[in-house]
mmCIF file of C-alpha atoms in Angstrom:
data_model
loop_
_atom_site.group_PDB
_atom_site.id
_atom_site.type_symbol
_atom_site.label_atom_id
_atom_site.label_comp_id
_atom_site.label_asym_id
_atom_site.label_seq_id
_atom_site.Cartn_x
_atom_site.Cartn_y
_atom_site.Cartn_z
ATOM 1 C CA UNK A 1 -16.386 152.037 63.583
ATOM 2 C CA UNK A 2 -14.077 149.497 62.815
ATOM 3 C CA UNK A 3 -16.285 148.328 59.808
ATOM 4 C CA UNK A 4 -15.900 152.539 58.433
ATOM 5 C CA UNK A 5 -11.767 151.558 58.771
ATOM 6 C CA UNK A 6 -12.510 148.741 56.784
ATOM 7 C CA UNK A 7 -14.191 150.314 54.183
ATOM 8 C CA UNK A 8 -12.104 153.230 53.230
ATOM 9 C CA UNK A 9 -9.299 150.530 53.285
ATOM 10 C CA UNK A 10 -11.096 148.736 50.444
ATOM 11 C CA UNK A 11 -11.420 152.597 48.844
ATOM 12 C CA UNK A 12 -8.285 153.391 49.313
ATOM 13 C CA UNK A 13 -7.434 149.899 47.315
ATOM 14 C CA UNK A 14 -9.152 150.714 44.727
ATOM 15 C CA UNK A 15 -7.627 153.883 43.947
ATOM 16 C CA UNK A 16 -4.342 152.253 44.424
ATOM 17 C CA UNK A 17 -5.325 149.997 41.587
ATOM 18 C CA UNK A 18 -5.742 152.902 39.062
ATOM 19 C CA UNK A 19 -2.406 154.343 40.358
ATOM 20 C CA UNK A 20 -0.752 151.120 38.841
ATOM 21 C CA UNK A 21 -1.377 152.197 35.710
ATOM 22 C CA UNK A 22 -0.789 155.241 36.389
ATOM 23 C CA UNK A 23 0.313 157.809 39.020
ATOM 24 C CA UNK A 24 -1.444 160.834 37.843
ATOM 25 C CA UNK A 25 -4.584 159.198 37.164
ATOM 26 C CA UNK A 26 -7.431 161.839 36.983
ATOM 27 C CA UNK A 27 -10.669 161.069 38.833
ATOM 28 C CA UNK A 28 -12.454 162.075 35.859
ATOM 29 C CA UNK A 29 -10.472 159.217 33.912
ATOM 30 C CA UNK A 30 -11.514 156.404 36.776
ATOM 31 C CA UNK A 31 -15.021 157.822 36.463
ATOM 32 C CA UNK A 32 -15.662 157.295 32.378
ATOM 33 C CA UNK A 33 -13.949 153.769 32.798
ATOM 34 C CA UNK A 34 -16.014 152.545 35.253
ATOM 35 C CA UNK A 35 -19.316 153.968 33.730
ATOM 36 C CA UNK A 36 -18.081 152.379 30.067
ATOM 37 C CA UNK A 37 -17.812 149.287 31.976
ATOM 38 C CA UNK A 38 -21.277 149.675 33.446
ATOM 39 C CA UNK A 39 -22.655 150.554 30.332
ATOM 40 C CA UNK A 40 -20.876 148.990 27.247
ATOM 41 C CA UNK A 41 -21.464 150.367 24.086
ATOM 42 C CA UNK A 42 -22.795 153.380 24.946
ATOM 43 C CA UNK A 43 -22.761 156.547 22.433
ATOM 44 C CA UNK A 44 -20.198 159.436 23.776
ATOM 45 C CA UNK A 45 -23.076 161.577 24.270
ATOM 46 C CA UNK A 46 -24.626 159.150 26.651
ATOM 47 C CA UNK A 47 -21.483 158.868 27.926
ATOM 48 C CA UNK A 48 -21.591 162.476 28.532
ATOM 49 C CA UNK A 49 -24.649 162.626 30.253
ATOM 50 C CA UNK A 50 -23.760 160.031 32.933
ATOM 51 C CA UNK A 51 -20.855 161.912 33.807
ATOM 52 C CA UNK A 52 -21.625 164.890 33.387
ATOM 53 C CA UNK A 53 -18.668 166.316 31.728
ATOM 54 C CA UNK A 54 -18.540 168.199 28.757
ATOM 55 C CA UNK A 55 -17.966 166.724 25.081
ATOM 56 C CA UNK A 56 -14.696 167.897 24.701
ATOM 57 C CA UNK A 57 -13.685 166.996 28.743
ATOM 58 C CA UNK A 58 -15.474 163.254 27.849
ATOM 59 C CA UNK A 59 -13.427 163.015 24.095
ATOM 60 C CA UNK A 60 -10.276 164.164 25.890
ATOM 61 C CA UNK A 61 -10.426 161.053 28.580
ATOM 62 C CA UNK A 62 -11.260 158.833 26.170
ATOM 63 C CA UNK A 63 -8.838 159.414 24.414
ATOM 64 C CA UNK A 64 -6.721 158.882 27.219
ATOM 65 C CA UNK A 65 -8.158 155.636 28.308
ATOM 66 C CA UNK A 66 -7.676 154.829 24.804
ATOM 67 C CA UNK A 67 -4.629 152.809 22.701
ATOM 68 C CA UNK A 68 -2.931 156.042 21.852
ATOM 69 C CA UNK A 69 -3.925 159.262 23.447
ATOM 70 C CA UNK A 70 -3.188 162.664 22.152
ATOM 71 C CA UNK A 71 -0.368 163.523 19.800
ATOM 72 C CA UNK A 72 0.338 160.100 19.170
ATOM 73 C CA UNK A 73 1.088 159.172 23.125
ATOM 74 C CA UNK A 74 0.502 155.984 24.211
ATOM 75 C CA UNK A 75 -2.766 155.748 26.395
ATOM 76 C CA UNK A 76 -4.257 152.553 28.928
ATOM 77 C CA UNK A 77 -5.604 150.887 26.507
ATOM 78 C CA UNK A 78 -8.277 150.125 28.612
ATOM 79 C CA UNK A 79 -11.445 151.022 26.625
ATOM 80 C CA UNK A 80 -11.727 151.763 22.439
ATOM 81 C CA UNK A 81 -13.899 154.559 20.769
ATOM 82 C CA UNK A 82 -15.669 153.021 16.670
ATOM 83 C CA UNK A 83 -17.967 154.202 14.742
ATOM 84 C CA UNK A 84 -21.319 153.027 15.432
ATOM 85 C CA UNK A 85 -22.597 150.374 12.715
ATOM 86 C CA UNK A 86 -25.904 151.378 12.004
ATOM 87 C CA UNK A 87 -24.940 155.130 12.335
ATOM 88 C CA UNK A 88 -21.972 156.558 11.271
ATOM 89 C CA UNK A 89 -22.478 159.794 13.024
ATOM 90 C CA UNK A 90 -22.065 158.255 16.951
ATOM 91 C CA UNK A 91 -18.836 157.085 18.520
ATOM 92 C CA UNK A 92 -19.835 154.098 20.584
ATOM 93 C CA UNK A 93 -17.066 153.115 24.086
ATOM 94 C CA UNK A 94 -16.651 150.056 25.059
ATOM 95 C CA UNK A 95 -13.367 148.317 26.860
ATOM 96 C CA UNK A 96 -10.754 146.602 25.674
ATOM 97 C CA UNK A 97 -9.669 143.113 27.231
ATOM 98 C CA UNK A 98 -7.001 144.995 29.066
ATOM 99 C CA UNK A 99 -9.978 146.956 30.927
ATOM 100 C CA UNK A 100 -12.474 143.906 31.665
ATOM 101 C CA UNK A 101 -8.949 142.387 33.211
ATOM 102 C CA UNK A 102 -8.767 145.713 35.329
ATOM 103 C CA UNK A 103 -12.129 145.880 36.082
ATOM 104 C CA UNK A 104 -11.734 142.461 37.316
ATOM 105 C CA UNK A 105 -8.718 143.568 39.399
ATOM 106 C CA UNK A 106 -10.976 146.151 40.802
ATOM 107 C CA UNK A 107 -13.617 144.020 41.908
ATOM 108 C CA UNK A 108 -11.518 141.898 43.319
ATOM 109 C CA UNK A 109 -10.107 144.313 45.315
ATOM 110 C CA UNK A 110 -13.572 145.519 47.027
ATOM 111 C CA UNK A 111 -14.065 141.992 48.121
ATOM 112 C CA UNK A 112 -10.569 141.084 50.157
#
């Protein structure tokens, strides 16, 4: 039992961390940034798939997670959206430095 306590402590941490950056944080918003830094460089339809959001819902956090969100807003700036290279037709996600230094903070936080 007191390993359970322990645990959701660590949880709890972790969702603390995302509430740095923000208070309102949507779960849907800690979910893409942790799958684009599972995955780097993944297309936004992959993206998609793994999280099993719609394109719009998936475009929308992005966005979000992005330099500057919608409207001109300022966003995390924790992962970018380009055009893929060999194909101009995909958006490719991958994060910034800011979000490998999160991610960091994260995993560091599941370890204390």
């Amino acid at each position: 039992m007191k390993q359970d306590n322990k645990n959701a402590r660590r949880l709890v941490s972790l969702i603390e961390e995302f509430r740095k950056l923000d208070t309102e944080m949507q779960a849907q918003q800690m979910i893409i940034f942790l799958s684009v830094m599972g995955k780097p460089d993944m297309t936004m339809s992959e993206l998609e798939d793994i999280v099993g959001l719609s394109g719009a819902a998936v475009s929308r956090n992005v966005a979000a997670l992005s330099k500057v969100h919608r409207k001109g807003r300022p966003g995390h700036d924790l992962i970018v959206a380009y055009e893929d290279p060999e194909d101009r037709r995909f958006k490719r996600v991958r994060p910034t430095h800011k979000g490998t230094m999160v991610y960091n903070a994260l995993l560091e936080t599941l370890t204390r």
